[in-house]
CSV table of C-alpha atoms and ligand atoms in Angstrom, one decimal:
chain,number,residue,atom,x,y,z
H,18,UNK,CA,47.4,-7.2,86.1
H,19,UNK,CA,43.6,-6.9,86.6
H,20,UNK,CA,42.5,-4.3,88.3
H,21,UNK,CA,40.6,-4.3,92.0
H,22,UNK,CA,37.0,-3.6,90.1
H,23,UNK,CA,37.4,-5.8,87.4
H,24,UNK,CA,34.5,-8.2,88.0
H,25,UNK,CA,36.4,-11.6,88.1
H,26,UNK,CA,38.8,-9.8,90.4
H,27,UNK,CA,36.2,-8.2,92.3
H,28,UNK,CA,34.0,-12.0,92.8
H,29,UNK,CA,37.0,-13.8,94.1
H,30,UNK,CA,37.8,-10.8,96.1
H,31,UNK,CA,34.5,-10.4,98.1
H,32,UNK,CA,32.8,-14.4,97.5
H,33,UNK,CA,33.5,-15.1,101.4
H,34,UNK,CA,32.1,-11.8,102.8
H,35,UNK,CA,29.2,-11.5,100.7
H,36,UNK,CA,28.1,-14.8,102.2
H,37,UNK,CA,27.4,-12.4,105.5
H,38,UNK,CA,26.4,-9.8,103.2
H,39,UNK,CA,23.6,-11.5,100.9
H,40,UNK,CA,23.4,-14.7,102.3
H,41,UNK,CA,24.0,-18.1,99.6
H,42,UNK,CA,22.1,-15.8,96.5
H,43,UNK,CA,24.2,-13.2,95.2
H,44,UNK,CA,21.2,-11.3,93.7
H,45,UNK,CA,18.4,-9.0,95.0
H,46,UNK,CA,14.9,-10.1,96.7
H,47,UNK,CA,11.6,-9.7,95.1
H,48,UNK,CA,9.8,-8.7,98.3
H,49,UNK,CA,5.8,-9.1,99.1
H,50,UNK,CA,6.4,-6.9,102.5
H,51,UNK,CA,9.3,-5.4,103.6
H,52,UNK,CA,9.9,-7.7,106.3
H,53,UNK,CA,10.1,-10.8,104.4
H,54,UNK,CA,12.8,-13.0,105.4
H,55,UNK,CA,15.8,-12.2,102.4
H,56,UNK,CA,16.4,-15.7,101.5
H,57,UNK,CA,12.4,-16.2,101.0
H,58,UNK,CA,12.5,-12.7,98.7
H,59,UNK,CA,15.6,-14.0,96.6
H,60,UNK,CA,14.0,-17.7,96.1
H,61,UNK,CA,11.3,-15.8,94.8
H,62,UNK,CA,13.1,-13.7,92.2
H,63,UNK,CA,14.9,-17.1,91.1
H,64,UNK,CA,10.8,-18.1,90.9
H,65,UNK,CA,9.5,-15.8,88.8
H,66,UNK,CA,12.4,-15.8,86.4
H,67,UNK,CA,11.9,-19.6,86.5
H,68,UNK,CA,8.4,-18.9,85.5
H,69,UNK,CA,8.8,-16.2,83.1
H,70,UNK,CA,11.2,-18.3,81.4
H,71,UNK,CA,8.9,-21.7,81.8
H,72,UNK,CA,11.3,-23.3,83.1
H,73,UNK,CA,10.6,-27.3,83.1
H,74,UNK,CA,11.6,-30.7,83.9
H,75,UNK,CA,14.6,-32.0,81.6
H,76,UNK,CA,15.7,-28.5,79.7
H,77,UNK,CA,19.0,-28.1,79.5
H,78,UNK,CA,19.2,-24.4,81.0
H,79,UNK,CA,22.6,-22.2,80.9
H,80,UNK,CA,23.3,-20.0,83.8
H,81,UNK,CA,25.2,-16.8,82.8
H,82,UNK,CA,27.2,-15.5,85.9
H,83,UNK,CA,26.1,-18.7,88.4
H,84,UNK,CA,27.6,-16.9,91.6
H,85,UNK,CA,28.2,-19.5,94.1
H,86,UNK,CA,25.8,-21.8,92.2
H,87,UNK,CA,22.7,-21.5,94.6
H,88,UNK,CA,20.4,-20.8,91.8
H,89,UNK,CA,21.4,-23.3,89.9
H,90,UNK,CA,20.7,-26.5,92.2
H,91,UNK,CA,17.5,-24.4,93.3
H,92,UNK,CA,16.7,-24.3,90.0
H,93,UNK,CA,17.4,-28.6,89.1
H,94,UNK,CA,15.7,-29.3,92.6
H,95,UNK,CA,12.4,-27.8,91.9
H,96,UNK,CA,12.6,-27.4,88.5
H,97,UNK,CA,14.1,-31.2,87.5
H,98,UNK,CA,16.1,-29.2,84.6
H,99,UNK,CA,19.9,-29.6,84.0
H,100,UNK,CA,21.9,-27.0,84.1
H,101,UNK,CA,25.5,-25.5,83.1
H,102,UNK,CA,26.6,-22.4,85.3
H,103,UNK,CA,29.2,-20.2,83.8
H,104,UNK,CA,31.6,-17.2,85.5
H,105,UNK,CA,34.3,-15.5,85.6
H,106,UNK,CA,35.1,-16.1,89.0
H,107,UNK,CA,37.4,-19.0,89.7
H,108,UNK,CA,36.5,-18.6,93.3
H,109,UNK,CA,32.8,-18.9,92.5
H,110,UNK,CA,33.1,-21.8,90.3
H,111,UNK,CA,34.9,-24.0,92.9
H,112,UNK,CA,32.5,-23.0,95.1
H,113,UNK,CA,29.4,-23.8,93.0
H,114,UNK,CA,31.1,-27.0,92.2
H,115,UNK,CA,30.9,-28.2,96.0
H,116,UNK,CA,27.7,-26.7,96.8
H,117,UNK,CA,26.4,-29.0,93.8
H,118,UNK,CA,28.3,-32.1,95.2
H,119,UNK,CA,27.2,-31.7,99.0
H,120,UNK,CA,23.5,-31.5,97.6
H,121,UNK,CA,23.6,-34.0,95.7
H,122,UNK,CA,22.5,-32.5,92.6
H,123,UNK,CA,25.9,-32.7,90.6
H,124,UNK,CA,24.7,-35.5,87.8
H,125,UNK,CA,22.3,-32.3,86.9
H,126,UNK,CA,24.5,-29.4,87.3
H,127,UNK,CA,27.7,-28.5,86.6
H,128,UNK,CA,29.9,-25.3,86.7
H,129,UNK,CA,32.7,-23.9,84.4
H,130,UNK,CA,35.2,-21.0,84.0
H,131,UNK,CA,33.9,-19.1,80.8
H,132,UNK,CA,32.9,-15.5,80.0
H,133,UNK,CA,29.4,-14.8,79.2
H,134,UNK,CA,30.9,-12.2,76.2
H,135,UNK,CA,32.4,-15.4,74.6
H,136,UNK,CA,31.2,-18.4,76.3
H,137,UNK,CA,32.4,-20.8,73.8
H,138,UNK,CA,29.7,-23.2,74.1
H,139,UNK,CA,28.4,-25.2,71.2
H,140,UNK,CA,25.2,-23.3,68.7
H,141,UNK,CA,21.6,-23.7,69.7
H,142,UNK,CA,22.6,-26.0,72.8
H,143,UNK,CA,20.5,-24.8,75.7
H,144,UNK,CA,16.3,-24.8,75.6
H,145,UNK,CA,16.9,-22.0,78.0
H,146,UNK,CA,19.1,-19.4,78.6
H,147,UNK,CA,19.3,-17.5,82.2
H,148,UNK,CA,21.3,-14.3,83.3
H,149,UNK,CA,20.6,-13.3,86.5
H,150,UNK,CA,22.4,-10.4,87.7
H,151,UNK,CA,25.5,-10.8,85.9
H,152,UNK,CA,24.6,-8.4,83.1
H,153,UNK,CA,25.6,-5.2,84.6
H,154,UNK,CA,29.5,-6.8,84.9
H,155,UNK,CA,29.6,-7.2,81.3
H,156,UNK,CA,30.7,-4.7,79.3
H,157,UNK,CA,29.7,-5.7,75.5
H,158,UNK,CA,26.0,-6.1,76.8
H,159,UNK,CA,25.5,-6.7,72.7
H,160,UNK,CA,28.4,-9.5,72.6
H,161,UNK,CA,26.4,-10.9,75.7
H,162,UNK,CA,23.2,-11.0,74.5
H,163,UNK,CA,24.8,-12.2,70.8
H,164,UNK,CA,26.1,-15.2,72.6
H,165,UNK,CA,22.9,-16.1,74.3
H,166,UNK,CA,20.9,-16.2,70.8
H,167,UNK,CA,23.5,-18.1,69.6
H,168,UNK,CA,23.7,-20.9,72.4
H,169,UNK,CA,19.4,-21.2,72.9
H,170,UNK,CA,17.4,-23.1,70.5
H,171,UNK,CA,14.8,-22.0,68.0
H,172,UNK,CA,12.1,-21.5,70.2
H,173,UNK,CA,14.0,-21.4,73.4
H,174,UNK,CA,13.9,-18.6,75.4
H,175,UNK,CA,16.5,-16.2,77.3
H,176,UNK,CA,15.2,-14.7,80.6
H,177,UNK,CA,17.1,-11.7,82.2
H,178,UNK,CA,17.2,-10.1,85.3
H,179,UNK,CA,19.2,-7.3,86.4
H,180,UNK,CA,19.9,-3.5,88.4
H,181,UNK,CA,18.7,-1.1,85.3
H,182,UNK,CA,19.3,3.0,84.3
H,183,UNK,CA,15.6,4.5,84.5
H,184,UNK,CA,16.8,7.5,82.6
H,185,UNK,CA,19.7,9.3,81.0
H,186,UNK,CA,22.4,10.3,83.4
H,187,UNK,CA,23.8,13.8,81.8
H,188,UNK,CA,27.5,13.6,82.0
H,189,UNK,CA,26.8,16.9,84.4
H,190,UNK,CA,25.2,14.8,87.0
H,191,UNK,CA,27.8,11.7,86.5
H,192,UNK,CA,30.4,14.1,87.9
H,193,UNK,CA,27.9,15.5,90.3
H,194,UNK,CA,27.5,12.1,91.9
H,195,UNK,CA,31.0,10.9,91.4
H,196,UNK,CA,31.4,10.4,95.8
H,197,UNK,CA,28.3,7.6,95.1
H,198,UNK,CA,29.5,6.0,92.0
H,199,UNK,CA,33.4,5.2,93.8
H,200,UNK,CA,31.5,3.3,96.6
H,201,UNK,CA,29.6,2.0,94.2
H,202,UNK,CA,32.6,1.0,91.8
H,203,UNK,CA,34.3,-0.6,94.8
H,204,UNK,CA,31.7,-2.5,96.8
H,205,UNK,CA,30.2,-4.3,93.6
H,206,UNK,CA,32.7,-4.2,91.0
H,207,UNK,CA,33.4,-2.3,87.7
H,208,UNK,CA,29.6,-2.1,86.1
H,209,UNK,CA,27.4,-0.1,83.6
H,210,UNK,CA,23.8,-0.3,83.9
H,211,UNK,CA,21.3,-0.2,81.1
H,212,UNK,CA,17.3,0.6,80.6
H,213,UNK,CA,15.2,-2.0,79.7
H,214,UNK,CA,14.6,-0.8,76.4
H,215,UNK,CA,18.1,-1.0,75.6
H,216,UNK,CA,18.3,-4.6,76.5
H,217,UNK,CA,15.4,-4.8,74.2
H,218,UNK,CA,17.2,-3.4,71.7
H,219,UNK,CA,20.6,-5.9,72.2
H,220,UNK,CA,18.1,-8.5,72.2
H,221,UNK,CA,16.7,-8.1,69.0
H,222,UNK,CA,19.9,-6.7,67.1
H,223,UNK,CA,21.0,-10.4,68.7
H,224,UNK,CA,18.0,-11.8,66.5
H,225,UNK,CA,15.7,-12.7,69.4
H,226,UNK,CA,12.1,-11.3,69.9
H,227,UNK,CA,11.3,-9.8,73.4
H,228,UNK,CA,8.1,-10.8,74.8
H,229,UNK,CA,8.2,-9.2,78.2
H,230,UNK,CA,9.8,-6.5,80.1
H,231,UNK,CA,8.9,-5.7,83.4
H,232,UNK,CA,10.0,-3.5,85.6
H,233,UNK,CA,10.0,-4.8,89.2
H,234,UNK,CA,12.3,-1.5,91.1
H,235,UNK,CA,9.4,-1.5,94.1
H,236,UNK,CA,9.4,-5.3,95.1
H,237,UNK,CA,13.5,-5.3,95.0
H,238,UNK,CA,13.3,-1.9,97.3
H,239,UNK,CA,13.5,-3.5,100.3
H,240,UNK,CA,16.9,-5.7,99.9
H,241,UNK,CA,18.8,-3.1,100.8
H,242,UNK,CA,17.5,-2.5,104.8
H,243,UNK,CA,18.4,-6.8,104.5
H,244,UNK,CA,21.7,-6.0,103.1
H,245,UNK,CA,22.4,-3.2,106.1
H,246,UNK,CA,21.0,-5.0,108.7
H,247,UNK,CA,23.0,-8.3,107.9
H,248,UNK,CA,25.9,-6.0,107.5
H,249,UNK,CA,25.4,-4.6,111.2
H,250,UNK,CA,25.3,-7.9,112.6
H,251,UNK,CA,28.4,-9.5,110.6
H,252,UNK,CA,31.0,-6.7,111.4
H,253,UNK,CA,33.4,-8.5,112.7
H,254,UNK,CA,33.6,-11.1,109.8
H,255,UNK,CA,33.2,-9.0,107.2
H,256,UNK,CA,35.8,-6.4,108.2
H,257,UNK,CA,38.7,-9.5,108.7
H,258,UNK,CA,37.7,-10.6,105.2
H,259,UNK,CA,37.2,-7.7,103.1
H,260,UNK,CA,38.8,-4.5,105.6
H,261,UNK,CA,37.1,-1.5,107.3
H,262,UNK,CA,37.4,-0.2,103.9
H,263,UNK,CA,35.3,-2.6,101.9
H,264,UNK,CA,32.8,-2.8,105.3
H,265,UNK,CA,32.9,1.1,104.6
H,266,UNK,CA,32.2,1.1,100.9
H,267,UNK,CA,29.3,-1.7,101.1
H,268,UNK,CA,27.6,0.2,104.0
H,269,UNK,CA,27.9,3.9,101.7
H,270,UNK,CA,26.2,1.7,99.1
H,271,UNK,CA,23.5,0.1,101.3
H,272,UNK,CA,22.7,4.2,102.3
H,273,UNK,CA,23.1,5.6,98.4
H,274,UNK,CA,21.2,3.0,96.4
H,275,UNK,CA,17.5,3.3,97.9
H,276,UNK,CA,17.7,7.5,97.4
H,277,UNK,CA,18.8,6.3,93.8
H,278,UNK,CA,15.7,3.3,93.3
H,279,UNK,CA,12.9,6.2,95.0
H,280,UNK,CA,14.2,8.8,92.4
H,281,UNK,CA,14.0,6.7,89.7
H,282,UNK,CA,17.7,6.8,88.6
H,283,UNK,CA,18.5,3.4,88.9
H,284,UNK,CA,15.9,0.4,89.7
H,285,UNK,CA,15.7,-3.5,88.0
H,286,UNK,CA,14.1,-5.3,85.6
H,287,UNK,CA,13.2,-8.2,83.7
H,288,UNK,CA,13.4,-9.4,80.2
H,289,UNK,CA,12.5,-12.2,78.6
H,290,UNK,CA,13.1,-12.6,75.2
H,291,UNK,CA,12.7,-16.0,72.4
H,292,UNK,CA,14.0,-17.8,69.6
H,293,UNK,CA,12.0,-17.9,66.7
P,14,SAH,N1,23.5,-15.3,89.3
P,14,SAH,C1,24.2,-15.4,90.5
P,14,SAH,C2,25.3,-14.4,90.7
P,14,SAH,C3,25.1,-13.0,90.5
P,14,SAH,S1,26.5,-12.0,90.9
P,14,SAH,C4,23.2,-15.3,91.7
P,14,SAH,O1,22.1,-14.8,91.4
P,14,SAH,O2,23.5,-15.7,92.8
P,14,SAH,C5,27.3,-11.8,89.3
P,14,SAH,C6,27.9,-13.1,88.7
P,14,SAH,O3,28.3,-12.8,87.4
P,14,SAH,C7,29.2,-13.5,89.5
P,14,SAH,O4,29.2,-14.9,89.5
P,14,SAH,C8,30.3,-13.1,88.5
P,14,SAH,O5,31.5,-13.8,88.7
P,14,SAH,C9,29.7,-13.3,87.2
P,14,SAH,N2,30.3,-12.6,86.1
P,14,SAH,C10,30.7,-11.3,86.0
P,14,SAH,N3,31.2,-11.0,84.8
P,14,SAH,C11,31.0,-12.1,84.0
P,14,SAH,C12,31.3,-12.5,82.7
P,14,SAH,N4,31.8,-11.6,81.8
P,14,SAH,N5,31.0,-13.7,82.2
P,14,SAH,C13,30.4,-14.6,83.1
P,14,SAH,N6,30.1,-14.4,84.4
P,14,SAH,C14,30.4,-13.1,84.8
């Protein structure tokens, strides 16, 4: 048996609440002001990875980790590329399946069960190859990043986003903060951050050459007060589908992770990385 935090687990477990939670994008917002509507701040992270990763008419694009597949169509809609979303979550793939059907934009995107570690997909298939948010779940983040230089073409690119350590965490303080990591652990799943310049490094043991890293911790800041509020105003939903537990959890979370982005513990970045 799997356990509650493993991340397939975890997706099928909380896909309907995190719908009140996070809205149709199960990733952060990349926020001009505070106050920007979410769903306008997390189109706009899907943007600029989009444009980091050139992203263009008719490239076949792979989506590590698709969610509920919301990137993906936004991605064929204004993009025109086609894409193939991949997860772990059974629950998320169905899901992504109809959301691609009731916007019409199945003949361009499609979704299937596989593991980002091991995706079984045929060599140097995809022109691009995107990972946004799913990283952290993975535990062989060199297995990961292995399989998306085998998958991209020469002179494709991979383009990653994702929640990243800004510094060492002394096993001292691990222990220290072990209240925050179990609400943590429970309201997103079984994860292990990384810095950016260990992504770096998985991307070029992986035989791919990074060409940008950015760290975007202050623009993301802001997701959380979105998370909290939408929280406050969904109680009742979220607390039939996921218990006072999981409503307790998620709102710990929404409390402990902007003390952890303003003291530069954790935060989230972007790589992108090519082909040669
Ligand atoms: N990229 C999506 C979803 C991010 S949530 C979005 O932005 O909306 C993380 C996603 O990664 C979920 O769909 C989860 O099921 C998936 N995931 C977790 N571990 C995975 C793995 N080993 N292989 C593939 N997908 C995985």
């Amino acid at each position: 048996m799997r356990s509650l935090d493993d991340p397939a687990t975890h997706y099928d477990r909380v896909t309907a609440a995190w719908k009140y939670l996070l809205g149709d994008d199960f990733h952060y917002g990349y926020f001009h002001s505070a106050e920007d509507p979410l769903e306008a701040a997390t189109n706009r992270l899907t943007e600029l990875m989009a444009e980091c990763g050139t992203i263009g008419p008719d490239m076949s694009v792979l989506d590590v980790g698709c969610g509920i597949g919301n990137p993906a169509c936004f991605l064929a809609e204004r993009y025109g590329c086609r894409i193939t979303g991949i997860s772990t979550s059974r629950t998320g793939v169905e899901q992504a399946s109809r959301r691609a059907q009731e916007r019409g934009c199945e003949g361009r995107v499609s979704f299937l069960l596989a593991d980002g570690m091991k995706n079984g997909l045929p060599d140097a298939s995809f022109d691009r190859v995107w990972a946004l948010e799913s990283s952290h779940l993975m535990p062989q983040k060199d297995a990961l990043l292995a399989e998306c230089a085998r998958v991209v073409r020469p002179g494709g690119r991979v383009v990653l986003c994702d929640i990243i350590l800004q510094r060492d965490l002394p096993l001292a303080e691990v222990l220290r903060r072990a209240r925050d990591f179990t609400h943590l652990r429970y309201a997103f799943g079984r994860a292990k951050m990384e810095t950016l310049a260990t992504y770096r490094q998985y991307a070029e043991s992986a035989g791919l050459r990074a060409i940008e890293l950015r760290d975007i911790s202050d623009q993301t800041l802001p997701t959380f007060a979105h998370w909290r509020r939408r929280l406050e105003s969904n109680c009742e939903e979220v607390r039939a589908l996921i218990g006072e537990e999981g409503l307790e959890h998620f709102r710990a979370s929404c409390d402990i992770l902007p003390a952890y982005w303003q003291q530069r513990i954790l935060g989230y970045g972007l790589m992108v990385a090519e082909k040669d």
